Amino acid sequence: MVTIKDIAQRAGVAKSTVSRYLNGGSVSQKTRAKLDEIVKETGYTPNTFAQSLKAKHTKMIGMIIPRLDSYSANEVLASIDASLRDQQYQLLITNANQSIEREIENIYTLAKQKVAGIILMATIITEAHRKAIAEVDIPVLLLGQVGEGLHTISHQEYEAGFTMGSYAKNLGHKKYLYLSVFKEDVAVGQLRAQGVLDALKEGADRTVEVIETSFSFQEAYEQALVILPSTQATFIICATDNIAMAVLKAAHTLDMSIPQQFSLAGFGGYATTSIVTPSITTVKYPYKELGKVAVEQILELVSGKPMKEHIALPNRLEIRESTVPF
Amino acid sequence: MVTIKDIAQRAGVAKSTVSRYLNGGSVSQKTRAKLDEIVKETGYTPNTFAQSLKAKHTKMIGMIIPRLDSYSANEVLASIDASLRDQQYQLLITNANQSIEREIENIYTLAKQKVAGIILMATIITEAHRKAIAEVDIPVLLLGQVGEGLHTISHQEYEAGFTMGSYAKNLGHKKYLYLSVFKEDVAVGQLRAQGVLDALKEGADRTVEVIETSFSFQEAYEQALVILPSTQATFIICATDNIAMAVLKAAHTLDMSIPQQFSLAGFGGYATTSIVTPSITTVKYPYKELGKVAVEQILELVSGKPMKEHIALPNRLEIRESTVPF
DNA sequence: CTCTTTATTGGAACCGGTTCTATTTATGTA
DNA sequence: TACATAAATAGAACCGGTTCCAATAAAGAG
């Protein structure tokens, strides 16, 4: 392997000169030309580790995702990857596999890799998260969830819920079922739910039942099989498209027809919701945009500039076949 | 930041002793106990970069995936991530975004990160691939595709095709349509296709039409909209489940019913194929197993042990609602 | 044609570890 | 008790870069 020393020897200069040449310091035309040639000839590239030993950090951004098979995470990831590339940064992805411990652990692991910044897609923010973030002394950007006092980019969850609730209300339905997720998840379990409920609140002849289910397709499916036969609801709103898909499948299994027996809607804008029959009404989130903004912001943070503590992106209702007037 | 020097000073020993302590060299009970305490107290962890400077490689395995939104890639990824963790290795994921150039580029990038080994999910193996693999001097394991002279773990593609073909033949259909992908893809475009065709070959009253389409859902969908109205086929086999889903959607759009008008089958065992209606007959690939074996093998290679050049995993036909006898 | 000022350059120290060698200390054996 | 052998340790060199400082060379001013 060719090192800076080899280059220096070949060129007959000190290695500090080569280092300056590589990093844009003052070097004469003559030596620059000579080095240009030698570097090209030898195909020399500096050893990243030697560089990072002294440098405070690398040209890498670490990203922690909750699971590898999440549609939304992958959409965001793809966008972040592309944007980061434009800025000559490398993306280092680690998987927390739905475990809070692994999330924390990965923060430290990435810090050890001396990434310049960390983008964290968490589901909940615990004290341990805050402690880790404070300790690593690397900018951390939260994605999707809001963390008091931490830099955050998220979706307008409350508004999404409210939009969906209002849409449903205007269709004239009286009995609603909202399939939510655990409350510890602030973005989905609280804000999104609250938006829906607030929109549907007024009016005495309207009832909204809320049942808690899981992000997992399989679990939601099994629960739906139990709930559907007895529900009075003519409009079912699910906290995620994944849950909506599970309800759809359960309906098929039970031989119930949508939207004849009940309307169905979800959140997320997952690609599959437009493929199934009937296609499912959903709120489409701008994942690509989220990724783009996230990269802009983390790089700002990395370069020491301040950012607004919290940025929330708007979303859009997408009406499809699964919802009809009462 | 606390360094090995600090630890050494506190303990009143040389840093070489601390290094030995950390790496399991010979250290007396007394010093070991003292160091145990000091390390715990200070929360010291060695600087990875300093370690990697001398070490030939790190405890990281790099993985290059073709796209971030591929179901199969994610399944494999999840499994590899878990297995690698068990072995105290870190997984570094990079996305080639369907570009051959980026695949090559990522091989070099990962090499610069001094990963111990690289797992490459490529679609085709070019000369540039071989050149890069030879140059980086790091074990590279091919996943999914077979590369002459390179270490490979793949699926039994031909057998999968043959199984599906035989199954279809036994249902008594006469006219088949096989939606394939570009031939440069050896695993899917050649082997899988050949298996299907070979199974369906014999018999004079049987016809098989082959049309080439794309891995992309959208493109396959648009093509299906054109093909379906005029096809005579009563059994459509798609090279991937993704394509099968596209055909299903096109059928819905065109108001054609499956399996009444034609049977439909795919390959892959994607989760969504069991969710849609009708659920789609497919060949289920053991992604988890593939990941597990891949980790075993790459670690063998990393430790210098030889492996069989080519390992191919078996798969299994999964019969669902979308296919019926003629 | 000197004297400053500025642009280049070389050398040494350093980043935080690992590893080799020589030395000291402990242990076992005759 | 003396001697051989094994275990533990210190010190120095090294990995491949960056950075600081002093020295030299080139350029501009008087």
XYZ file of C-alpha atoms (C1' of nucleotides) in Angstrom:
712
model
C 0.000 0.000 0.000
C 1.335 3.388 -1.000
C 1.593 5.951 1.792
C 2.215 9.633 2.045
C 5.839 8.852 2.801
C 6.265 7.052 -0.510
C 4.797 9.981 -2.365
C 7.048 12.400 -0.530
C 10.133 10.340 -1.334
C 9.298 10.016 -4.980
C 8.749 13.739 -5.254
C 11.783 14.543 -3.170
C 9.832 16.645 -0.689
C 8.808 16.296 2.960
C 5.603 14.510 3.772
C 4.289 17.664 5.351
C 4.453 19.225 1.914
C 2.450 16.397 0.454
C -0.073 16.790 3.227
C -0.392 20.470 2.459
C -0.745 19.683 -1.224
C -3.576 17.297 -0.432
C -5.373 19.696 1.845
C -5.053 22.853 -0.158
C -2.200 24.534 1.670
C 0.432 26.695 0.037
C 2.434 24.694 -2.486
C 4.370 26.006 -5.456
C 3.259 25.391 -9.008
C 6.248 23.197 -9.639
C 5.761 20.799 -6.745
C 2.034 20.764 -7.296
C 2.516 19.586 -10.852
C 5.003 16.954 -9.810
C 2.708 15.662 -7.091
C -0.272 15.689 -9.408
C 1.577 13.335 -11.637
C 2.884 11.021 -8.930
C -0.468 10.748 -7.227
C -2.190 9.904 -10.461
C 0.453 7.398 -11.352
C 0.416 5.587 -8.021
C -3.325 5.873 -7.462
C -2.639 7.061 -3.965
C -5.507 7.741 -1.580
C -4.922 8.847 2.009
C -5.602 6.377 4.776
C -8.884 7.416 6.335
C -7.927 6.088 9.723
C -4.732 8.021 9.941
C -6.651 11.129 8.993
C -9.426 10.509 11.472
C -6.939 9.924 14.240
C -6.186 13.585 14.450
C -9.321 14.979 12.885
C -12.236 15.404 15.191
C -14.580 13.650 12.838
C -15.044 11.978 9.494
C -17.084 12.742 6.417
C -19.722 10.306 7.514
C -23.201 10.695 8.875
C -24.636 7.891 10.937
C -28.259 6.953 10.797
C -30.166 4.833 13.257
C -33.371 3.293 12.000
C -35.947 1.416 14.064
C -36.289 -1.540 11.740
C -35.044 -2.554 8.351
C -38.434 -3.478 6.956
C -40.194 -0.207 7.602
C -41.587 1.388 4.491
C -41.261 4.912 5.763
C -37.758 4.407 7.091
C -36.634 3.110 3.733
C -38.164 5.973 1.843
C -36.449 8.481 4.063
C -33.236 6.525 3.941
C -33.124 6.546 0.167
C -33.582 10.268 0.096
C -30.984 10.907 2.783
C -28.535 8.670 1.006
C -28.916 10.612 -2.203
C -28.660 14.042 -0.615
C -25.665 13.090 1.456
C -23.902 11.810 -1.609
C -24.296 15.162 -3.264
C -22.442 16.654 -0.341
C -19.640 14.068 -0.504
C -20.693 12.460 2.709
C -20.957 8.761 3.360
C -23.988 7.277 5.044
C -23.512 4.683 7.723
C -26.728 2.877 8.538
C -27.316 0.955 11.734
C -30.398 -0.943 12.717
C -31.881 -0.667 16.197
C -34.278 -3.513 15.569
C -37.079 -1.959 17.598
C -35.039 -2.014 20.749
C -34.462 1.072 22.846
C -31.276 -0.390 24.262
C -29.894 -0.909 20.792
C -30.808 2.607 19.862
C -28.729 3.942 22.730
C -25.977 1.489 22.011
C -25.857 2.567 18.391
C -25.491 6.178 19.361
C -22.288 5.269 21.157
C -21.115 2.963 18.396
C -21.546 5.660 15.802
C -19.786 8.147 18.038
C -16.849 5.794 18.228
C -16.768 5.697 14.464
C -16.401 9.448 14.760
C -19.310 10.231 12.478
C -19.832 13.929 11.989
C -23.476 13.718 12.936
C -26.230 11.285 13.769
C -29.752 11.124 12.434
C -31.951 9.198 14.800
C -35.330 7.775 13.908
C -36.624 6.873 17.315
C -40.079 5.888 18.438
C -39.780 7.258 21.910
C -37.253 9.508 23.599
C -36.180 8.326 27.034
C -33.843 9.781 29.586
C -31.223 7.326 28.387
C -31.525 8.851 24.942
C -30.924 12.307 26.302
C -28.000 11.140 28.334
C -26.368 9.428 25.356
C -26.961 12.415 23.104
C -25.428 14.747 25.650
C -22.451 12.499 26.225
C -21.345 11.799 22.694
C -20.870 15.453 21.892
C -21.880 14.989 18.283
C -24.866 16.715 16.695
C -27.918 14.490 16.770
C -31.010 15.136 14.731
C -34.279 13.485 15.628
C -36.442 12.343 12.784
C -40.143 11.723 13.062
C -40.420 12.205 16.784
C -40.338 15.413 18.741
C -37.895 15.609 21.618
C -38.147 18.571 23.931
C -34.899 20.524 23.711
C -33.495 18.379 20.911
C -33.216 19.201 17.247
C -36.134 17.670 15.462
C -37.605 17.253 12.031
C -41.003 15.681 11.951
C -44.324 15.531 10.200
C -47.296 17.678 11.073
C -48.916 14.790 12.859
C -51.716 16.612 14.598
C -52.702 18.329 11.380
C -52.641 15.027 9.513
C -55.000 13.521 12.042
C -57.231 16.546 11.974
C -57.402 16.546 8.193
C -58.381 12.912 8.123
C -60.934 13.368 10.892
C -62.519 16.336 9.157
C -62.701 14.499 5.872
C -64.421 11.564 7.524
C -66.841 13.801 9.377
C -67.832 15.557 6.172
C -68.717 12.221 4.617
C -71.484 12.082 7.209
C -70.566 8.963 9.136
C -71.798 8.600 12.695
C -69.863 5.725 14.190
C -66.080 5.703 14.032
C -63.411 3.324 15.107
C -59.865 4.583 15.516
C -57.132 1.966 15.701
C -54.249 3.614 17.484
C -50.849 2.565 18.816
C -49.270 2.772 22.253
C -49.274 6.216 23.778
C -45.557 6.314 24.476
C -45.132 7.017 20.796
C -45.746 10.748 20.876
C -45.966 11.362 17.152
C -48.330 8.557 16.226
C -49.848 7.461 19.511
C -50.585 10.956 20.759
C -50.482 13.754 18.201
C -51.928 11.892 15.254
C -54.654 10.413 17.436
C -55.477 13.729 19.032
C -55.909 15.352 15.648
C -58.388 12.717 14.600
C -60.316 12.893 17.832
C -60.442 16.667 17.893
C -61.853 16.778 14.399
C -64.516 14.251 15.228
C -65.367 15.576 18.681
C -68.208 18.016 18.187
C -71.661 16.731 17.556
C -73.742 14.583 19.819
C -74.807 11.911 17.387
C -71.222 10.966 16.649
C -69.306 8.272 18.527
C -65.645 7.427 18.274
C -64.270 4.258 19.717
C -60.503 4.016 20.175
C -58.702 0.697 20.360
C -54.994 0.274 20.750
C -53.202 -2.123 18.445
C -49.655 -2.676 17.225
C -47.348 -1.462 14.458
C -46.890 -5.089 13.548
C -48.934 -6.272 10.609
C -49.480 -9.704 12.026
C -50.657 -8.523 15.427
C -52.941 -5.909 13.953
C -54.408 -8.512 11.628
C -55.208 -10.904 14.425
C -56.778 -8.158 16.468
C -58.841 -7.005 13.522
C -60.232 -10.491 13.073
C -61.684 -10.188 16.557
C -62.878 -6.612 16.341
C -64.471 -6.432 12.921
C -67.370 -8.863 13.366
C -68.797 -6.944 16.294
C -68.015 -3.340 15.471
C -70.792 -0.905 14.694
C -68.438 1.504 12.995
C -69.015 2.573 9.420
C -65.651 4.301 9.220
C -62.396 2.840 10.483
C -59.329 5.039 10.715
C -56.014 3.326 11.316
C -52.968 4.996 12.803
C -50.759 3.641 10.008
C -51.210 2.279 6.529
C -49.714 -0.937 7.724
C -52.568 -1.349 10.190
C -55.042 -0.394 7.501
C -53.639 -3.141 5.309
C -54.066 -5.575 8.148
C -57.697 -4.544 8.542
C -58.184 -4.921 4.821
C -56.832 -8.406 4.940
C -58.995 -9.266 7.929
C -62.023 -7.962 6.068
C -61.198 -10.197 3.145
C -60.758 -13.131 5.465
C -64.119 -12.419 7.094
C -65.718 -11.838 3.722
C -66.669 -8.289 4.561
C -66.592 -5.773 1.778
C -64.982 -2.362 1.790
C -66.279 0.289 1.376
C -69.783 -1.213 1.351
C -69.740 -2.336 4.973
C -67.332 0.258 6.262
C -64.906 2.844 4.974
C -61.218 2.413 5.721
C -58.365 4.916 5.931
C -54.773 5.022 7.070
C -51.750 7.266 7.389
C -48.398 7.200 5.638
C -48.947 6.937 1.925
C -47.255 3.560 1.625
C -46.975 2.413 -1.955
C -48.938 -0.762 -1.363
C -52.071 1.139 -0.343
C -52.549 2.120 -3.954
C -52.044 -1.416 -5.203
C -54.589 -3.263 -3.142
C -58.271 -3.445 -3.885
C -59.918 -1.279 -2.908
C -57.104 1.237 -2.852
C -56.901 2.842 0.563
C -57.474 6.472 1.428
C -54.457 7.773 3.284
C -52.513 10.835 4.294
C -49.409 11.003 2.192
C -46.235 12.033 3.999
C -43.375 13.662 2.104
C -40.631 11.183 2.923
C -38.301 12.327 0.187
C -38.619 15.883 1.318
C -38.095 14.841 4.923
C -34.825 13.196 3.999
C -33.671 16.185 2.032
C -34.405 18.611 4.813
C -32.825 16.288 7.349
C -29.555 16.286 5.444
C -29.579 20.058 5.096
C -30.132 20.462 8.788
C -27.679 17.889 10.057
C -24.958 19.424 7.910
C -25.794 22.831 9.301
C -25.477 21.422 12.778
C -22.228 19.724 11.879
C -20.750 22.967 10.669
C -21.741 24.565 13.921
C -24.570 26.700 12.615
C -27.762 26.802 14.612
C -31.044 25.456 13.339
C -34.612 25.929 14.372
C -35.271 23.467 17.118
C -38.248 21.954 15.426
C -39.261 21.706 11.798
C -42.506 19.989 10.870
C -43.394 19.161 7.286
C -46.925 19.308 5.937
C -48.739 16.362 4.384
C -51.655 15.757 2.108
C -54.861 13.747 2.141
C -55.112 11.235 -0.670
C -58.646 10.075 -1.274
C -59.035 6.618 -2.785
C -61.638 3.916 -3.200
C -61.871 2.684 0.358
C -63.831 5.641 1.698
C -67.370 6.688 0.693
C -70.104 8.934 2.090
C -72.385 7.444 4.689
C -11.455 12.270 26.064
C -9.695 9.660 28.124
C -6.890 7.797 26.365
C -4.797 4.759 27.019
C -2.085 7.052 28.322
C -4.365 8.425 31.006
C -5.291 4.951 32.109
C -1.653 3.927 32.225
C -0.700 6.946 34.310
C -3.506 6.428 36.780
C -2.545 2.828 37.226
C 1.131 3.598 37.342
C 1.978 1.208 34.511
C 3.168 1.558 30.924
C 0.584 1.978 28.197
C 1.807 -1.202 26.617
C 0.613 -2.982 29.739
C -2.798 -1.427 29.392
C -2.875 -2.469 25.763
C -2.051 -6.020 26.732
C -4.704 -5.925 29.400
C -7.258 -4.826 26.832
C -6.293 -7.431 24.302
C -5.937 -10.426 26.530
C -2.164 -10.515 26.896
C -0.335 -11.612 29.995
C -1.124 -9.333 32.926
C -0.876 -10.091 36.630
C -3.940 -10.447 38.791
C -3.045 -7.320 40.700
C -2.725 -4.984 37.737
C -5.719 -6.537 36.075
C -7.852 -5.742 39.085
C -6.549 -2.212 39.270
C -7.160 -1.635 35.577
C -10.611 -3.171 35.795
C -11.507 -0.566 38.300
C -9.965 2.398 36.532
C -11.512 1.488 33.208
C -14.926 1.133 34.751
C -14.567 4.359 36.620
C -13.438 6.402 33.632
C -15.686 4.702 31.108
C -12.717 4.347 28.810
C -13.137 2.834 25.357
C -10.257 2.566 22.918
C -10.203 4.868 19.940
C -11.222 2.778 16.963
C -9.196 4.827 14.563
C -5.992 4.451 16.440
C -6.593 0.730 16.547
C -7.415 0.487 12.883
C -4.332 2.432 11.954
C -2.115 -0.470 12.713
C -4.592 -3.280 12.335
C -5.129 -4.445 8.822
C -8.859 -4.255 9.250
C -11.739 -3.444 11.521
C -14.516 -5.449 13.088
C -16.880 -4.288 10.402
C -18.444 -5.982 7.446
C -19.568 -3.839 4.568
C -22.652 -4.619 2.581
C -23.605 -3.237 -0.786
C -27.263 -3.459 -1.688
C -28.817 -2.642 -5.046
C -31.634 -0.508 -3.722
C -33.042 0.468 -0.398
C -36.625 -0.407 -1.201
C -36.083 -3.987 -2.219
C -38.060 -6.445 -0.149
C -35.585 -9.253 -0.552
C -32.571 -7.064 0.186
C -34.166 -5.890 3.393
C -35.019 -9.365 4.533
C -31.485 -10.523 3.968
C -30.111 -7.393 5.534
C -32.067 -7.884 8.729
C -30.788 -11.395 9.058
C -27.198 -10.443 8.333
C -27.390 -7.621 10.812
C -28.548 -9.958 13.545
C -25.988 -12.675 12.834
C -23.148 -10.215 12.604
C -24.114 -8.741 15.926
C -23.827 -12.122 17.535
C -20.249 -12.193 16.336
C -19.483 -8.693 17.612
C -19.216 -7.292 14.148
C -20.706 -4.048 12.952
C -22.596 -3.838 9.727
C -21.943 -0.950 7.392
C -24.582 -0.650 4.722
C -24.126 1.239 1.494
C -26.629 1.691 -1.258
C -25.660 1.285 -4.905
C -28.972 2.649 -6.087
C -29.190 0.319 -9.070
C -26.030 1.708 -10.583
C -23.112 -0.461 -11.568
C -20.713 2.435 -11.209
C -21.851 3.023 -7.672
C -21.452 -0.641 -6.904
C -17.823 -0.485 -7.953
C -17.326 2.803 -6.218
C -18.736 1.396 -2.992
C -16.343 -1.508 -3.095
C -13.484 0.963 -2.970
C -15.163 3.136 -0.366
C -15.691 0.189 1.921
C -12.129 -0.913 1.376
C -10.948 2.485 2.496
C -13.001 2.068 5.641
C -10.921 -1.065 6.105
C -13.901 -3.346 6.523
C -12.915 -6.929 7.163
C -15.076 -8.209 4.352
C -17.671 -7.149 1.837
C -20.990 -8.753 1.012
C -22.117 -7.686 -2.401
C -25.645 -8.030 -3.707
C -25.102 -7.319 -7.338
C -27.385 -7.816 -10.288
C -24.677 -8.419 -12.810
C -20.966 -9.067 -12.516
C -18.852 -7.076 -14.931
C -15.148 -6.962 -15.562
C -15.029 -3.791 -13.500
C -16.439 -5.762 -10.595
C -13.747 -8.380 -10.918
C -11.075 -5.756 -11.178
C -12.277 -3.948 -8.060
C -12.615 -7.165 -6.111
C -9.100 -8.198 -7.066
C -7.650 -4.807 -6.228
C -9.092 -4.207 -2.803
C -7.576 -7.337 -1.379
C -10.487 -7.888 1.004
C -12.714 -10.955 0.930
C -15.823 -10.303 -1.108
C -18.866 -12.531 -0.998
C -21.435 -12.392 -3.763
C -25.035 -12.723 -2.726
C -27.806 -13.783 -5.049
C -25.754 -13.793 -8.207
C -23.220 -16.312 -9.342
C -19.827 -15.025 -10.399
C -17.429 -17.435 -12.025
C -14.374 -17.773 -9.823
C -15.830 -15.648 -7.021
C -17.268 -16.767 -3.720
C -21.002 -16.932 -4.030
C -24.100 -17.694 -2.039
C -27.260 -17.803 -4.029
C -30.650 -19.369 -4.389
C -31.380 -22.460 -6.414
C -32.855 -20.372 -9.168
C -33.106 -22.960 -11.867
C -34.785 -25.366 -9.491
C -37.229 -22.691 -8.374
C -38.192 -22.038 -11.955
C -38.492 -25.708 -12.674
C -40.686 -26.316 -9.644
C -43.025 -23.524 -10.608
C -43.136 -24.666 -14.209
C -43.897 -28.229 -13.233
C -46.623 -27.144 -10.869
C -48.260 -25.059 -13.570
C -47.972 -27.838 -16.091
C -49.657 -30.279 -13.741
C -52.611 -27.955 -13.396
C -53.230 -28.669 -17.068
C -52.923 -25.228 -18.592
C -52.031 -24.953 -22.254
C -51.100 -21.348 -22.842
C -48.495 -19.692 -20.668
C -47.062 -16.248 -20.441
C -43.744 -15.752 -18.690
C -42.849 -12.210 -17.727
C -39.086 -12.168 -17.430
C -36.412 -9.558 -16.836
C -33.332 -8.545 -18.819
C -30.982 -11.412 -19.597
C -27.890 -9.756 -18.160
C -29.269 -10.701 -14.788
C -28.015 -14.264 -14.651
C -29.926 -15.434 -11.606
C -33.356 -14.121 -12.511
C -33.147 -13.342 -16.209
C -31.442 -16.593 -17.163
C -31.525 -19.382 -14.585
C -34.981 -18.795 -13.185
C -36.400 -18.355 -16.662
C -34.658 -21.441 -17.977
C -36.092 -23.546 -15.173
C -39.596 -22.444 -16.007
C -39.146 -23.003 -19.709
C -37.536 -26.379 -19.300
C -40.406 -27.594 -17.140
C -42.975 -26.420 -19.621
C -41.111 -27.490 -22.741
C -42.347 -30.985 -23.541
C -45.731 -31.453 -25.126
C -46.916 -30.117 -28.435
C -50.184 -28.552 -27.355
C -48.445 -26.250 -24.897
C -47.241 -22.746 -25.781
C -45.130 -20.412 -23.709
C -44.759 -16.800 -24.609
C -41.920 -14.877 -22.973
C -42.016 -11.115 -22.611
C -39.321 -9.067 -20.982
C -40.333 -6.479 -18.428
C -38.704 -4.601 -15.571
C -38.024 -5.043 -11.865
C -39.791 -1.745 -11.367
C -43.368 -2.006 -10.208
C -44.506 0.997 -12.153
C -42.975 -0.095 -15.442
C -44.273 -3.619 -15.075
C -47.721 -2.279 -14.319
C -47.823 -0.110 -17.398
C -46.622 -2.958 -19.552
C -49.194 -5.307 -18.081
C -51.967 -2.885 -18.956
C -50.978 -3.287 -22.579
C -50.373 -7.015 -22.555
C -53.284 -8.378 -20.550
C -56.188 -7.440 -22.830
C -54.760 -9.344 -25.764
C -53.076 -12.315 -24.146
C -54.387 -15.819 -24.680
C -52.575 -17.163 -21.660
C -54.466 -18.844 -18.863
C -51.410 -18.930 -16.639
C -49.052 -16.023 -16.129
C -45.763 -16.602 -14.349
C -43.827 -13.538 -13.279
C -40.097 -13.473 -12.647
C -40.640 -11.698 -9.322
C -43.448 -11.175 -6.880
C -43.138 -7.484 -7.499
C -44.021 -8.031 -11.128
C -46.836 -10.351 -10.113
C -48.227 -7.606 -7.919
C -48.081 -5.226 -10.847
C -50.001 -7.689 -12.986
C -52.536 -8.096 -10.227
C -53.049 -4.376 -10.076
C -53.348 -4.156 -13.843
C -55.935 -6.918 -13.774
C -57.941 -4.964 -11.218
C -57.656 -1.845 -13.300
C -58.843 -3.742 -16.361
C -61.542 -5.428 -14.378
C -60.222 -8.883 -15.082
C -60.547 -11.456 -12.367
C -57.893 -13.782 -11.036
C -57.871 -16.741 -11.034
C -61.075 -16.962 -13.109
C -59.576 -15.448 -16.247
C -55.994 -16.492 -15.656
C -53.817 -17.912 -12.918
C -50.973 -15.810 -11.604
C -47.723 -16.739 -9.887
C -44.478 -15.090 -8.877
C -41.148 -15.710 -7.190
C -39.754 -14.431 -3.935
C -42.257 -14.963 -1.191
C -42.711 -11.260 -0.496
C -44.950 -10.625 2.482
C -47.450 -8.602 0.478
C -48.285 -11.502 -1.794
C -50.158 -13.106 1.079
C -52.025 -9.916 1.911
C -53.549 -9.108 -1.432
C -56.648 -10.687 -2.828
C -56.363 -13.179 -4.234
C -53.204 -14.157 -2.418
C -50.515 -15.007 -4.915
C -48.830 -18.366 -5.456
C -45.102 -17.928 -5.185
C -41.804 -19.642 -4.552
C -40.628 -18.722 -1.109
C -36.936 -17.984 -0.752
C -35.183 -18.437 2.589
C -33.886 -14.920 3.046
C -33.189 -15.300 6.741
C -31.227 -18.421 6.107
C -29.369 -16.777 3.257
C -28.260 -13.991 5.557
C -27.187 -16.395 8.237
C -25.124 -18.488 5.870
C -23.659 -15.378 4.309
C -22.342 -14.199 7.659
C -20.890 -17.601 8.458
C -19.110 -17.677 5.150
C -17.796 -14.145 5.073
C -16.343 -14.614 8.534
C -14.689 -17.806 7.389
C -13.197 -15.920 4.501
C -12.103 -13.095 6.753
C -10.280 -15.495 9.007
C -8.511 -16.879 6.004
C -10.300 -20.194 5.845
C -11.429 -21.426 2.471
C -15.057 -21.870 1.563
C -16.849 -23.724 -1.156
C -16.907 -21.467 -4.142
C -20.624 -21.668 -4.544
C -23.432 -22.399 -2.118
C -27.022 -22.431 -3.357
C -29.967 -22.590 -0.976
C -33.164 -24.482 -1.750
C -36.603 -22.886 -1.828
C -40.194 -23.952 -1.606
C -43.363 -23.569 -3.630
C -46.175 -21.836 -1.768
C -49.564 -22.467 -3.351
C -52.170 -19.783 -2.784
C -55.475 -18.581 -4.221
C -54.228 -17.087 -7.468
C -53.596 -20.370 -9.234
C -56.208 -23.001 -10.164
C -56.418 -25.984 -12.513
C -57.327 -25.327 -16.113
C 21.916 45.838 -4.970
C 20.558 45.425 -0.123
C 16.519 44.972 3.141
C 11.768 43.472 4.064
C 7.960 40.907 3.373
C 5.734 36.881 1.797
C 5.411 32.336 -0.093
C 7.336 27.526 0.324
C 9.324 24.029 2.567
C 11.495 20.618 5.927
C 11.642 18.677 10.456
C 9.774 17.424 14.622
C 6.042 16.474 17.513
C 1.722 14.533 17.914
C -2.858 11.731 17.386
C -3.919 6.974 20.369
C -3.228 2.944 19.908
C -0.150 -1.969 18.965
C 3.890 -4.719 19.033
C 8.628 -6.025 19.549
C 12.561 -6.430 22.520
C 14.964 -6.253 26.583
C 14.639 -6.273 31.449
C 12.812 -7.315 35.799
C 10.175 -10.282 38.776
C 8.122 -14.526 40.124
C 8.025 -19.512 40.120
C 9.771 -24.112 40.020
C 13.376 -27.523 40.346
C 17.542 -29.780 41.693
C 20.540 -21.856 48.032
C 21.514 -21.473 43.324
C 19.959 -21.731 38.709
C 16.920 -22.326 34.848
C 12.464 -21.039 33.107
C 8.302 -18.635 32.709
C 5.466 -14.582 33.534
C 4.949 -9.639 33.769
C 6.372 -5.173 32.597
C 8.640 -0.901 30.651
C 10.347 1.500 26.825
C 10.886 2.445 22.186
C 9.474 2.186 17.564
C 5.822 2.259 14.509
C 1.105 2.863 11.931
C 0.049 7.103 8.250
C -1.395 10.945 8.455
C -1.740 16.502 10.318
C 0.050 20.652 12.232
C 3.143 23.867 14.208
C 7.381 26.313 13.887
C 11.582 27.583 12.219
C 14.367 27.942 8.035
C 14.883 28.918 3.329
C 13.680 30.820 -1.122
C 11.316 34.077 -3.924
C 9.353 38.533 -4.674
C 8.795 43.435 -3.917
C 10.379 47.953 -2.158
C 13.628 51.587 -1.627
